[in-house]
mmCIF file of C-alpha atoms in Angstrom:
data_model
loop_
_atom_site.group_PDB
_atom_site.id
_atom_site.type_symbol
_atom_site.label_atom_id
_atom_site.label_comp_id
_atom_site.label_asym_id
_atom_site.label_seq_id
_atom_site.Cartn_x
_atom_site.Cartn_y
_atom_site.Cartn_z
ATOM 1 C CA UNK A 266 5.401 -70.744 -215.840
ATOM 2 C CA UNK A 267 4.618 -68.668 -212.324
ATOM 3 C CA UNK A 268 8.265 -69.155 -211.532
ATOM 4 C CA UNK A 269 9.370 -67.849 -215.346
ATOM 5 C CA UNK A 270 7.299 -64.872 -214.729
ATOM 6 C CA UNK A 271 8.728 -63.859 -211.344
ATOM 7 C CA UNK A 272 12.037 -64.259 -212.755
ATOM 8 C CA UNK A 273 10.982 -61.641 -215.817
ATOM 9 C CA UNK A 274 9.449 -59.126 -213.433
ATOM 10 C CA UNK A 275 12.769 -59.227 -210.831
ATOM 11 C CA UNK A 276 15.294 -58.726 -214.076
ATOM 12 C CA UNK A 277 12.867 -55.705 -215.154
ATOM 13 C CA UNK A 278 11.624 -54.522 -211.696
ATOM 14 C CA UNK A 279 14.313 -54.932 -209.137
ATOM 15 C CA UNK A 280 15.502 -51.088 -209.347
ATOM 16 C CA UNK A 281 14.859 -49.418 -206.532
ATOM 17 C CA UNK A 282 15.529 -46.107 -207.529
ATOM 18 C CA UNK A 283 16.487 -43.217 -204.687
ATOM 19 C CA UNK A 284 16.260 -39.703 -207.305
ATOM 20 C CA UNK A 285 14.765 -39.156 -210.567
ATOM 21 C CA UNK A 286 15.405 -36.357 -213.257
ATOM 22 C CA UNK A 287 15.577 -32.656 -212.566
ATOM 23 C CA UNK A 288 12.336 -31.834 -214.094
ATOM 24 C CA UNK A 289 9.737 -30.791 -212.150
ATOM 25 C CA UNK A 290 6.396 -30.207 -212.351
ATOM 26 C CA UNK A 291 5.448 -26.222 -212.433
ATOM 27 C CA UNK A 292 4.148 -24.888 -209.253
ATOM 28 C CA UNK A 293 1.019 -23.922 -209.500
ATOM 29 C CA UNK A 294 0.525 -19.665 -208.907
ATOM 30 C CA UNK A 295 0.924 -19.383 -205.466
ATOM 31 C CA UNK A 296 2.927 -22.036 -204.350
ATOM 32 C CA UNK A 297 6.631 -22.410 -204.648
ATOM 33 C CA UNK A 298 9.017 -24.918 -204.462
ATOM 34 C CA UNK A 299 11.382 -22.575 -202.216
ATOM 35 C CA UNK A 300 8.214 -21.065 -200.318
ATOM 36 C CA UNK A 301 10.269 -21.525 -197.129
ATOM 37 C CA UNK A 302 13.632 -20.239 -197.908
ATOM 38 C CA UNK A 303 13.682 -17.288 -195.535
ATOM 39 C CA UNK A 304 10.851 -18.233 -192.942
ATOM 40 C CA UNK A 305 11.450 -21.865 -191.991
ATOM 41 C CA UNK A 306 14.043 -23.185 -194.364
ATOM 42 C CA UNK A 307 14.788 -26.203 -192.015
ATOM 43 C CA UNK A 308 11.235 -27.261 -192.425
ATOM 44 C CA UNK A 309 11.534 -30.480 -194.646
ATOM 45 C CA UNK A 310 14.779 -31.423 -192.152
ATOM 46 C CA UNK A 311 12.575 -31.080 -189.460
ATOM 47 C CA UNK A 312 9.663 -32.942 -190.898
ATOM 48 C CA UNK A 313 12.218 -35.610 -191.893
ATOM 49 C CA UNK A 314 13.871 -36.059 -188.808
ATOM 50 C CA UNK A 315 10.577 -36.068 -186.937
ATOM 51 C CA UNK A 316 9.238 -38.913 -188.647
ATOM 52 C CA UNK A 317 12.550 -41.166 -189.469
ATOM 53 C CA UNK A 318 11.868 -41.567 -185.705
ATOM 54 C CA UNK A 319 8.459 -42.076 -185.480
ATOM 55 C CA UNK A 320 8.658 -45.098 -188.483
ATOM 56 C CA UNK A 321 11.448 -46.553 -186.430
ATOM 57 C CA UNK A 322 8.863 -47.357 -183.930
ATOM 58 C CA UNK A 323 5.412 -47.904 -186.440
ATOM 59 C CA UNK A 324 6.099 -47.951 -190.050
ATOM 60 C CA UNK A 325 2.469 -48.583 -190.433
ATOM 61 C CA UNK A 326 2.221 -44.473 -190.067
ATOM 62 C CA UNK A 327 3.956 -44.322 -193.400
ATOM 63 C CA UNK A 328 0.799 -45.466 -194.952
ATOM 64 C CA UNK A 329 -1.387 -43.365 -191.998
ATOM 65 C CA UNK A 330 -0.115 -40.431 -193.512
ATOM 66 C CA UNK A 331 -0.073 -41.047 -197.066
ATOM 67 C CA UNK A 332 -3.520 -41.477 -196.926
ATOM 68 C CA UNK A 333 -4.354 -39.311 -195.111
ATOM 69 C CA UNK A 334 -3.223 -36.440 -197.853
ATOM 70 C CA UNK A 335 -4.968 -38.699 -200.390
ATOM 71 C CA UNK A 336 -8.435 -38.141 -198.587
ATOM 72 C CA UNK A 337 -7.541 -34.280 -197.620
ATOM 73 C CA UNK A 338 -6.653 -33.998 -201.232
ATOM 74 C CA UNK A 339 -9.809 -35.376 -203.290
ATOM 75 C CA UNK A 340 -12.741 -33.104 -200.879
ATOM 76 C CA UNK A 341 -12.277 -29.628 -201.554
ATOM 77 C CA UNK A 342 -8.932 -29.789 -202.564
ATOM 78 C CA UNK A 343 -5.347 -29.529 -200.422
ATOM 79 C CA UNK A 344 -6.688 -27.731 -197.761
ATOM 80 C CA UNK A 345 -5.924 -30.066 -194.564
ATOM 81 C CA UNK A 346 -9.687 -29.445 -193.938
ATOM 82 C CA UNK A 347 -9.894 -33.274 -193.312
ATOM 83 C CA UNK A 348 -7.907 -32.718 -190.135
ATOM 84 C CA UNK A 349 -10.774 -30.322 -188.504
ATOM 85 C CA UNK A 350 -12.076 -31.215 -185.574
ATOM 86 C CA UNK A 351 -16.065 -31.176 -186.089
ATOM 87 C CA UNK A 352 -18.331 -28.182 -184.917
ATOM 88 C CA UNK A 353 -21.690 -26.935 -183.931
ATOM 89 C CA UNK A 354 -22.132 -26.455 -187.510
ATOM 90 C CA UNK A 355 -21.882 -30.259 -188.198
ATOM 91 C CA UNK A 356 -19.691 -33.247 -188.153
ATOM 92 C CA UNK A 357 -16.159 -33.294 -189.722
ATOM 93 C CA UNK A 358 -14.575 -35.031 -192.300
ATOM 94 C CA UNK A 359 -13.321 -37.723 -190.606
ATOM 95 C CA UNK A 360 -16.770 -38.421 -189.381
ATOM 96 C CA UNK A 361 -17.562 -39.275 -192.973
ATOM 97 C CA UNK A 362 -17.618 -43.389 -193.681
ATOM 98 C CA UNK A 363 -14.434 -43.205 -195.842
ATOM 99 C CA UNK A 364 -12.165 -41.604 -193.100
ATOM 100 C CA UNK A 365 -13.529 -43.553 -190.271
ATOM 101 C CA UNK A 366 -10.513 -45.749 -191.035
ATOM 102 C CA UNK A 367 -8.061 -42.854 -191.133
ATOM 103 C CA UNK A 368 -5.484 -43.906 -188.477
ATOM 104 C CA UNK A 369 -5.666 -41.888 -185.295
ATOM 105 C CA UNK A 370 -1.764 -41.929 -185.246
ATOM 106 C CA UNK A 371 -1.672 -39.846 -188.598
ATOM 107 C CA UNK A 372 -3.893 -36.948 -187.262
ATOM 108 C CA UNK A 373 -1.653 -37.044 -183.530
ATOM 109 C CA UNK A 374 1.935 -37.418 -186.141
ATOM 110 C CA UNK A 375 0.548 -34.290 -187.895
ATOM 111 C CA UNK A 376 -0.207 -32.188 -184.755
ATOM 112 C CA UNK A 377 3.217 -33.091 -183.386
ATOM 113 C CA UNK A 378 4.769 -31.913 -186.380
ATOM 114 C CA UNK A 379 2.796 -28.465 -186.471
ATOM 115 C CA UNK A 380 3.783 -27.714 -182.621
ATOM 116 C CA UNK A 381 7.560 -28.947 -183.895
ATOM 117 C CA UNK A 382 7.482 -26.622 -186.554
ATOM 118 C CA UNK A 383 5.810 -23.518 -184.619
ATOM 119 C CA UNK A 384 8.317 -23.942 -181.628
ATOM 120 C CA UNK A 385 11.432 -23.479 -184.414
ATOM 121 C CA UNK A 386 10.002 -21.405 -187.045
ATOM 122 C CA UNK A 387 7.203 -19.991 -185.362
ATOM 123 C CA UNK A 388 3.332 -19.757 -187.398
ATOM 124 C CA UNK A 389 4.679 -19.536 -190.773
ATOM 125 C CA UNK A 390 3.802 -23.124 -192.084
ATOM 126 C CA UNK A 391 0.519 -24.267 -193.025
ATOM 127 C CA UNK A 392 -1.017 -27.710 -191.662
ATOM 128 C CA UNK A 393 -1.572 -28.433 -195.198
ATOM 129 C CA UNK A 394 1.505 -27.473 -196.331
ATOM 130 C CA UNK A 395 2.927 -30.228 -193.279
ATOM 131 C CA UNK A 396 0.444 -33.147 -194.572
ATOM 132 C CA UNK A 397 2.124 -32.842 -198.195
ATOM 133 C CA UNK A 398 5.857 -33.164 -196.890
ATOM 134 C CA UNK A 399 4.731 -35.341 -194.249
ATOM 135 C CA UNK A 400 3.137 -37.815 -197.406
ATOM 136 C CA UNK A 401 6.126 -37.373 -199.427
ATOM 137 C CA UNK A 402 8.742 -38.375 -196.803
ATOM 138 C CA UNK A 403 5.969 -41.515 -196.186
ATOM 139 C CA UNK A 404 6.938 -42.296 -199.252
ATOM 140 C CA UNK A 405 10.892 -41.827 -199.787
ATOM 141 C CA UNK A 406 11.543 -43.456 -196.056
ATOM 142 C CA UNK A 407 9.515 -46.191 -196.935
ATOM 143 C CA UNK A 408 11.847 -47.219 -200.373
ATOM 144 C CA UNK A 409 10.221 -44.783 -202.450
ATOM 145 C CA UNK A 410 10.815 -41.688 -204.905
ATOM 146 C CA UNK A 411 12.236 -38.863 -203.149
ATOM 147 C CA UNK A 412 10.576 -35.773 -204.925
ATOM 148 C CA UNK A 413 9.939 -32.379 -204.526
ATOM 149 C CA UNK A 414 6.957 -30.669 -203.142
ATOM 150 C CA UNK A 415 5.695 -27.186 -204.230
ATOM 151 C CA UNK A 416 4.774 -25.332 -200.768
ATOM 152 C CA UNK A 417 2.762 -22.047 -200.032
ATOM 153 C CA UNK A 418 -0.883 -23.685 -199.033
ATOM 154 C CA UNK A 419 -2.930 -21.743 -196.685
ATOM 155 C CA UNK A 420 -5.573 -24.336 -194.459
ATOM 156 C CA UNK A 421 -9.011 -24.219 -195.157
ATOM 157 C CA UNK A 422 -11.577 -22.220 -193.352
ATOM 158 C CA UNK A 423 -14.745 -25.148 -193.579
ATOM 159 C CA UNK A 424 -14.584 -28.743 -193.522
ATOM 160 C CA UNK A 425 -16.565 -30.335 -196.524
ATOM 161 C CA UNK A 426 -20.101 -32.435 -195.456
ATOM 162 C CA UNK A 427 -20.625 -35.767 -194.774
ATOM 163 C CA UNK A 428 -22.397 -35.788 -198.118
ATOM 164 C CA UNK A 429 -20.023 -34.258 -200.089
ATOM 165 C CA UNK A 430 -16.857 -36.201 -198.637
ATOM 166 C CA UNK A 431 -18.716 -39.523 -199.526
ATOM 167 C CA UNK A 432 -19.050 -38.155 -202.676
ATOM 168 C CA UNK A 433 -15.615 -36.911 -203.673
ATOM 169 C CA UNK A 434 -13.805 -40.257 -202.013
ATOM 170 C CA UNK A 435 -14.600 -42.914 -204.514
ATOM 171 C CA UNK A 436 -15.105 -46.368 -202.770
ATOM 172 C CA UNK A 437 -13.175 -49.722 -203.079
ATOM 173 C CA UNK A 438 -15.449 -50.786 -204.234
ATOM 174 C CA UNK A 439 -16.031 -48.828 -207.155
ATOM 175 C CA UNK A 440 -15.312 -50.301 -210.919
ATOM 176 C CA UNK A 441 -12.679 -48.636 -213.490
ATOM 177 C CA UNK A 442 -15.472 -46.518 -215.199
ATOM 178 C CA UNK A 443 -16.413 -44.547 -212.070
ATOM 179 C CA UNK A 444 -12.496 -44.275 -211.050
ATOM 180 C CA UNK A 445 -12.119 -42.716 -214.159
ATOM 181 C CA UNK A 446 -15.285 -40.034 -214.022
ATOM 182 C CA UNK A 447 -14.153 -38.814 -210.626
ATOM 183 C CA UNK A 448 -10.532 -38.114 -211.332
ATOM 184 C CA UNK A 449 -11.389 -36.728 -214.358
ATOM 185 C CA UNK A 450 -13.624 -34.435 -212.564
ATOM 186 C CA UNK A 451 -10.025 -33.230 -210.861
ATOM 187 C CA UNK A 452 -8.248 -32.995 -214.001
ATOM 188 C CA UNK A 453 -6.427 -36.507 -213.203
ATOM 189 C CA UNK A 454 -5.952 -38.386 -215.623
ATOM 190 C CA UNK A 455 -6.068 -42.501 -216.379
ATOM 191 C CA UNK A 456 -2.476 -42.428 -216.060
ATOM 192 C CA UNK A 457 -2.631 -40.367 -213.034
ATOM 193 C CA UNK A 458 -5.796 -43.235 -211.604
ATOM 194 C CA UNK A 459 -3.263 -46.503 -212.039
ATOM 195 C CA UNK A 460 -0.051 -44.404 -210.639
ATOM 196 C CA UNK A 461 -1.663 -43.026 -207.418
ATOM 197 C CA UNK A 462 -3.390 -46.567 -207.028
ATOM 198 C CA UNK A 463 -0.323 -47.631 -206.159
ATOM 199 C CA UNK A 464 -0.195 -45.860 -203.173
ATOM 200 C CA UNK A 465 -1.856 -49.187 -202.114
ATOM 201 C CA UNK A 466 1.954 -50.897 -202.111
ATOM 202 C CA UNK A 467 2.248 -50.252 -198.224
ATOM 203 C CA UNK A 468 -0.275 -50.366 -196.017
ATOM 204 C CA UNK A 469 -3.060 -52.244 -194.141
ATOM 205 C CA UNK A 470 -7.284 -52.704 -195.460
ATOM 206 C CA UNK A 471 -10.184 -53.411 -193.567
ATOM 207 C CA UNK A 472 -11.681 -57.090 -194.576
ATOM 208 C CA UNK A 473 -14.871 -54.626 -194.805
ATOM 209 C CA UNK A 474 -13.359 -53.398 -198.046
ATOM 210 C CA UNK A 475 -13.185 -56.310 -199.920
ATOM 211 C CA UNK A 476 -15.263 -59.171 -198.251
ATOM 212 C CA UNK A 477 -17.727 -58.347 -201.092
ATOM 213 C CA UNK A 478 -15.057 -60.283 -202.976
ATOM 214 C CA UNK A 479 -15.337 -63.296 -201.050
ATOM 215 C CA UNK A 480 -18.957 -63.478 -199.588
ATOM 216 C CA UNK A 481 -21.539 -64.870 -199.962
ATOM 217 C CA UNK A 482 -20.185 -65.552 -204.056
ATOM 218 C CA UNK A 483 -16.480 -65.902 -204.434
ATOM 219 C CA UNK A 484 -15.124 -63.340 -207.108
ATOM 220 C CA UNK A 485 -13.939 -65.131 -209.940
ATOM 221 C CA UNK A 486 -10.921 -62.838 -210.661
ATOM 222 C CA UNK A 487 -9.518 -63.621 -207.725
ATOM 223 C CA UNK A 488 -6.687 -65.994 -207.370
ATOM 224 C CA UNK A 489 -8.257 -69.045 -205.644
ATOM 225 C CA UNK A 490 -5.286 -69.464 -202.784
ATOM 226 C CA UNK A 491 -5.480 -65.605 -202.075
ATOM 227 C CA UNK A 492 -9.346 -65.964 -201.444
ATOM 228 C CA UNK A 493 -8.742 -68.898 -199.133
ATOM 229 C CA UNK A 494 -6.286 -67.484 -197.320
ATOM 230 C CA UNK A 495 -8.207 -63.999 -196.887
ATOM 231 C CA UNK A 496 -10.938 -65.932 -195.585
ATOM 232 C CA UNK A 497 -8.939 -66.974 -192.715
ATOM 233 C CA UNK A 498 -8.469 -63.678 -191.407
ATOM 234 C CA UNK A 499 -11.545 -61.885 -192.880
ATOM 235 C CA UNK A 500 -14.105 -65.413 -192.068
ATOM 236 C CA UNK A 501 -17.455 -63.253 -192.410
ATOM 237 C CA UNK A 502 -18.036 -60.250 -194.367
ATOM 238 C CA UNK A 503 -18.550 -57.846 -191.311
ATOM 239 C CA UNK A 504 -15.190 -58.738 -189.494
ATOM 240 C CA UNK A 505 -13.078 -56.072 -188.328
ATOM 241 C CA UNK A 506 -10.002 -57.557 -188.686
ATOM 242 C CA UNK A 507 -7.373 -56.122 -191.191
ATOM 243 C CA UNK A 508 -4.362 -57.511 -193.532
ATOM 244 C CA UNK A 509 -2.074 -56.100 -195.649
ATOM 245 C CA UNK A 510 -2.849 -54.527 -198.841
ATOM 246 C CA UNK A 511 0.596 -55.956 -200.988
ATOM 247 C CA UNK A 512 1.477 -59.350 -199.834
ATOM 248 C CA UNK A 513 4.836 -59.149 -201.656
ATOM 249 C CA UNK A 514 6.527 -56.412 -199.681
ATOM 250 C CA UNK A 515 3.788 -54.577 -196.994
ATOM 251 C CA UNK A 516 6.170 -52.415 -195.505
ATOM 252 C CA UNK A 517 8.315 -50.891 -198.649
ATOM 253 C CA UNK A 518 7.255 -48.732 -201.138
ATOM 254 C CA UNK A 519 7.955 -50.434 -204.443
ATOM 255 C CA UNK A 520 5.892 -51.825 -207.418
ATOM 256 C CA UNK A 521 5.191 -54.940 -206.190
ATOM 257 C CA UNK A 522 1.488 -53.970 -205.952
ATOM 258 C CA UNK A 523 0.904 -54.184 -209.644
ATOM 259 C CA UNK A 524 2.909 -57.555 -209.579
ATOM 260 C CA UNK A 525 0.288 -58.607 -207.201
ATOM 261 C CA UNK A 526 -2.860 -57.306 -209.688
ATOM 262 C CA UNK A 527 -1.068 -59.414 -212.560
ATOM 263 C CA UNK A 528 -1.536 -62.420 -210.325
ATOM 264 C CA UNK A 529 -5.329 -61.554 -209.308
ATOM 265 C CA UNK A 530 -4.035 -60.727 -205.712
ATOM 266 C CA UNK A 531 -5.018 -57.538 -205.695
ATOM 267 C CA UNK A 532 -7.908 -56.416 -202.466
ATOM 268 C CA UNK A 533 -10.513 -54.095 -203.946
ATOM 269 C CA UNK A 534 -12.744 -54.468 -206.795
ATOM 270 C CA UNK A 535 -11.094 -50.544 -207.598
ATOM 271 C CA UNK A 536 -7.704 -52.386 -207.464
ATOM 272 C CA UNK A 537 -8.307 -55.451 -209.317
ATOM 273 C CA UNK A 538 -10.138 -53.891 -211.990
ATOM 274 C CA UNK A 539 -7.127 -52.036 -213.028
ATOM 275 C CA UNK A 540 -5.605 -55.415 -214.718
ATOM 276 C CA UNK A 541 -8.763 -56.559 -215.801
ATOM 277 C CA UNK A 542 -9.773 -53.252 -217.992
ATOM 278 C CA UNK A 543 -8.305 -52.588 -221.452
ATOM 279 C CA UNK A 544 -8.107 -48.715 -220.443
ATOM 280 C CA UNK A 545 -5.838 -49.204 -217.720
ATOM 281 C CA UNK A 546 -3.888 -53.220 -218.394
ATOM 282 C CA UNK A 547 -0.964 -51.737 -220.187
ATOM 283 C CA UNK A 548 -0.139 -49.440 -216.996
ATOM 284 C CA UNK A 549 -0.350 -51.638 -214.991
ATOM 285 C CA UNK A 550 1.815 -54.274 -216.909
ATOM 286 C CA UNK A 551 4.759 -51.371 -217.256
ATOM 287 C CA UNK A 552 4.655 -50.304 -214.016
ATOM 288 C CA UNK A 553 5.111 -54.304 -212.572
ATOM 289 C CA UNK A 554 8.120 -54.485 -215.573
ATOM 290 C CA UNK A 555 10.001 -51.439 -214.599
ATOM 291 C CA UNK A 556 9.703 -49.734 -210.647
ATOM 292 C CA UNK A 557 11.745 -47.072 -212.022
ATOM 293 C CA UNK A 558 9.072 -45.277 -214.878
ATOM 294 C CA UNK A 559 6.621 -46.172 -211.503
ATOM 295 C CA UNK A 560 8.381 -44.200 -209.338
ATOM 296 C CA UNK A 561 9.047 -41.231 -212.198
ATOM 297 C CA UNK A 562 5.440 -41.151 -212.829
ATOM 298 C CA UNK A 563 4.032 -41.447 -208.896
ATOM 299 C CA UNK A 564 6.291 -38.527 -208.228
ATOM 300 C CA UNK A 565 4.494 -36.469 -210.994
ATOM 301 C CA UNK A 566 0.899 -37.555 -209.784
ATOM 302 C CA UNK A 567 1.450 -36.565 -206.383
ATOM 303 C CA UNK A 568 2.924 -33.188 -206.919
ATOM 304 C CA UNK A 569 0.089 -32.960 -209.625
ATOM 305 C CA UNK A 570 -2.731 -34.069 -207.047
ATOM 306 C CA UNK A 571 -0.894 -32.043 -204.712
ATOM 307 C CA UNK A 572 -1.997 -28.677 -205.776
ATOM 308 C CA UNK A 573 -5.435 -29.634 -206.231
ATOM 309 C CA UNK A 574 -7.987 -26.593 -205.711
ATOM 310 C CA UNK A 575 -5.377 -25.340 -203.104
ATOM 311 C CA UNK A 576 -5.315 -21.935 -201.249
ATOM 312 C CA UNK A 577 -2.717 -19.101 -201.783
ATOM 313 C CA UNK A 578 -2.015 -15.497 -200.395
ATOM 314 C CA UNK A 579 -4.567 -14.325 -198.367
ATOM 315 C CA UNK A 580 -6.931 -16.698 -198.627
ATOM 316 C CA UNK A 581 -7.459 -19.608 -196.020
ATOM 317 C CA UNK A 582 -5.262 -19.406 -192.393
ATOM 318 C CA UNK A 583 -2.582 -20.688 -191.598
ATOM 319 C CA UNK A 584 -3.378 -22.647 -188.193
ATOM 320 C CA UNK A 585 -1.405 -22.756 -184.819
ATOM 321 C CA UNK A 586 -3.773 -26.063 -184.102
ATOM 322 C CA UNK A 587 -4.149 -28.079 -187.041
ATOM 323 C CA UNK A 588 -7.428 -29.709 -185.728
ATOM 324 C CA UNK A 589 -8.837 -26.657 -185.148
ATOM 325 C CA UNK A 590 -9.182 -22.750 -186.750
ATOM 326 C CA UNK A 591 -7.862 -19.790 -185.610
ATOM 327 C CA UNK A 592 -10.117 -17.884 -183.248
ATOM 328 C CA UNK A 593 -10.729 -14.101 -184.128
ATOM 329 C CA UNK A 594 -11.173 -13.638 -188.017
ATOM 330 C CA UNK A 595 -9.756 -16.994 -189.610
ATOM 331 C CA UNK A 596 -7.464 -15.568 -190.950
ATOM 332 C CA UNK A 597 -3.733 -15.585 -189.706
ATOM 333 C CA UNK A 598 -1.358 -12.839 -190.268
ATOM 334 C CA UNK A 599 1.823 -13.536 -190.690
ATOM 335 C CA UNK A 600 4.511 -12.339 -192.961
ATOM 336 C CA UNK A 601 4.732 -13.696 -196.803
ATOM 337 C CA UNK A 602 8.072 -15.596 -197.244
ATOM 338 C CA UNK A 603 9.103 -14.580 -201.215
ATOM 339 C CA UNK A 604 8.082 -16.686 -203.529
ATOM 340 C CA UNK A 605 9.800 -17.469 -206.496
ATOM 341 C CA UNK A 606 7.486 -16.402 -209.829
ATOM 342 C CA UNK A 607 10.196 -16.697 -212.768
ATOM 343 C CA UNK A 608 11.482 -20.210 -212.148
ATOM 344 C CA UNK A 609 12.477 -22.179 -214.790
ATOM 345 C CA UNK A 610 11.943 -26.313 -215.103
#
């Protein structure tokens, strides 16, 4: 029966698609997706290039970096405020418990970019506006939807509290119910929750994520072999080991991830529960049948949680140090590059 329904999912699933339809998503006011045309317009060549060689040496920064716009994304919005450095005014960010596991490579791969950038184009490019391309390429050199990104995001001023970080980052640990309330507190929808969720497809988890599942009571909607096998590299609940969050393929972007929640081989509880609720089950079960409507959808979510509460015009900076702001007012000047306001999708 196992081996019928592999078979069934590789005859549906086994696209792995490079483009997708013209259609894209309308920029919000502000941002463009030709922002760059006349300041930079190598930038997404020279973010590309950059980081084709920096996978070829750790493809585990695909993942670094995809996160890391994920967790910049959902506290105050697009704003690359999680890459701030912290302050006499307080801790950072990435002081908070959720982005203690950020990876240290992502913030360095971000900074290289920005002096990259600066040193060809000069201080015309946001950081924030580097962390979205930087995700999106994370995604597309990794076997995944190459889409495009609406630019024109100016870098926040403040980094967000310890408090409020821990309370905009939902945990893994967290059920469907409370998934649902926060995105819908950013306009994200269910769809949007299971289609970003697979952002989990590549990718490594700390054992302190999910050894609630396995200690001291065994969850019982997880696949008995799975458990046994996490228990070898997780053995006690406080280990600090790792693993991989899609046993299928850890290393490619694909939709192998929701394969792995139909056989109860998914990490966290906020994975899991994704097969196991009625609100979210049929998502799941289309997006393990067919990798391409995944990849049309995930392309849609992203650009949609792209723009989330971001900074246009003259508001925000745009930094020469992305862990840091500018000194003098905060606010950079540079020169507007024209953005497009009558485009048509």
């Amino acid at each position: 029966m196992a081996s019928m329904l592999m078979c069934f999912l590789v005859f549906f699933g086994a696209t792995l698609a490079a483009g997708f339809s013209d259609a894209q998503p309308k920029p919000v006011p502000g941002l463009s997706y030709t922002f760059y045309k006349s300041t930079c317009p190598k930038l997404e060549s020279i973010i590309s290039k950059q980081l084709k060689k920096e996978f070829k040496k750790d493809i585990g920064l695909a993942a670094g970096l995809l996160r890391l716009h994920f967790h910049d994304c959902f506290v105050q919005g697009c704003d690359a405020s999680v890459l701030l450095d912290g302050s006499a005014s307080g801790p950072s960010e990435q002081d908070a418990l959720p982005n203690l596991t950020l990876r240290p490579a992502a913030f360095k791969a971000i900074n290289d970019l920005r002096a990259l950038i600066n040193k060809k184009c000069g201080v015309v490019v946001s950081c924030a506006d580097v962390v979205a391309v930087a995700a999106r390429d994370s995604v597309a050199l990794s076997g995944g939807p190459n889409y495009k990104v609406p630019l024109g995001r100016r870098d926040g001023l403040t980094f967000a509290t310890q408090n409020v970080t821990l309370a905009d980052l939902p945990p893994p640990t967290s059920n469907v119910s409370f998934l649902i309330n926060t995105l819908n507190k950013l306009n994200l929808t269910i769809t949007d929750l299971v289609t970003l969720s697979g952002g989990h497809t590549i990718g490594l988890a700390h054992c302190t994520s999910f050894t609630n599942r396995l200690y001291q009571t065994q969850d019982t909607n997880m696949d008995k072999t799975f458990a046994k096998n996490l228990k070898l590299t997780c053995p006690a609940a406080n280990t600090t080991n790792t693993t991989v969050n899609d046993i299928r393929t850890p290393n490619t972007f694909d939709n192998k991830y929701y394969v792995d929640l139909m056989n109860r081989q998914g990490l966290f509880t906020s994975d899991q529960g994704l097969y196991s609720d009625s609100r979210t089950k049929s998502l799941v079960l289309k997006f393990a049948l067919n990798q391409t409507q995944f990849f049309e959808q995930f392309a849609l979510s992203m650009v949609k949680m792209g723009q989330l509460s971001v900074l246009t015009g003259s508001k925000g900076e745009i930094r020469t140090n992305c862990s840091a702001r500018n000194s003098g007012s905060g606010l950079w000047s540079v020169l507007e590059p024209l953005v497009e306001t009558a485009s048509t999708f």
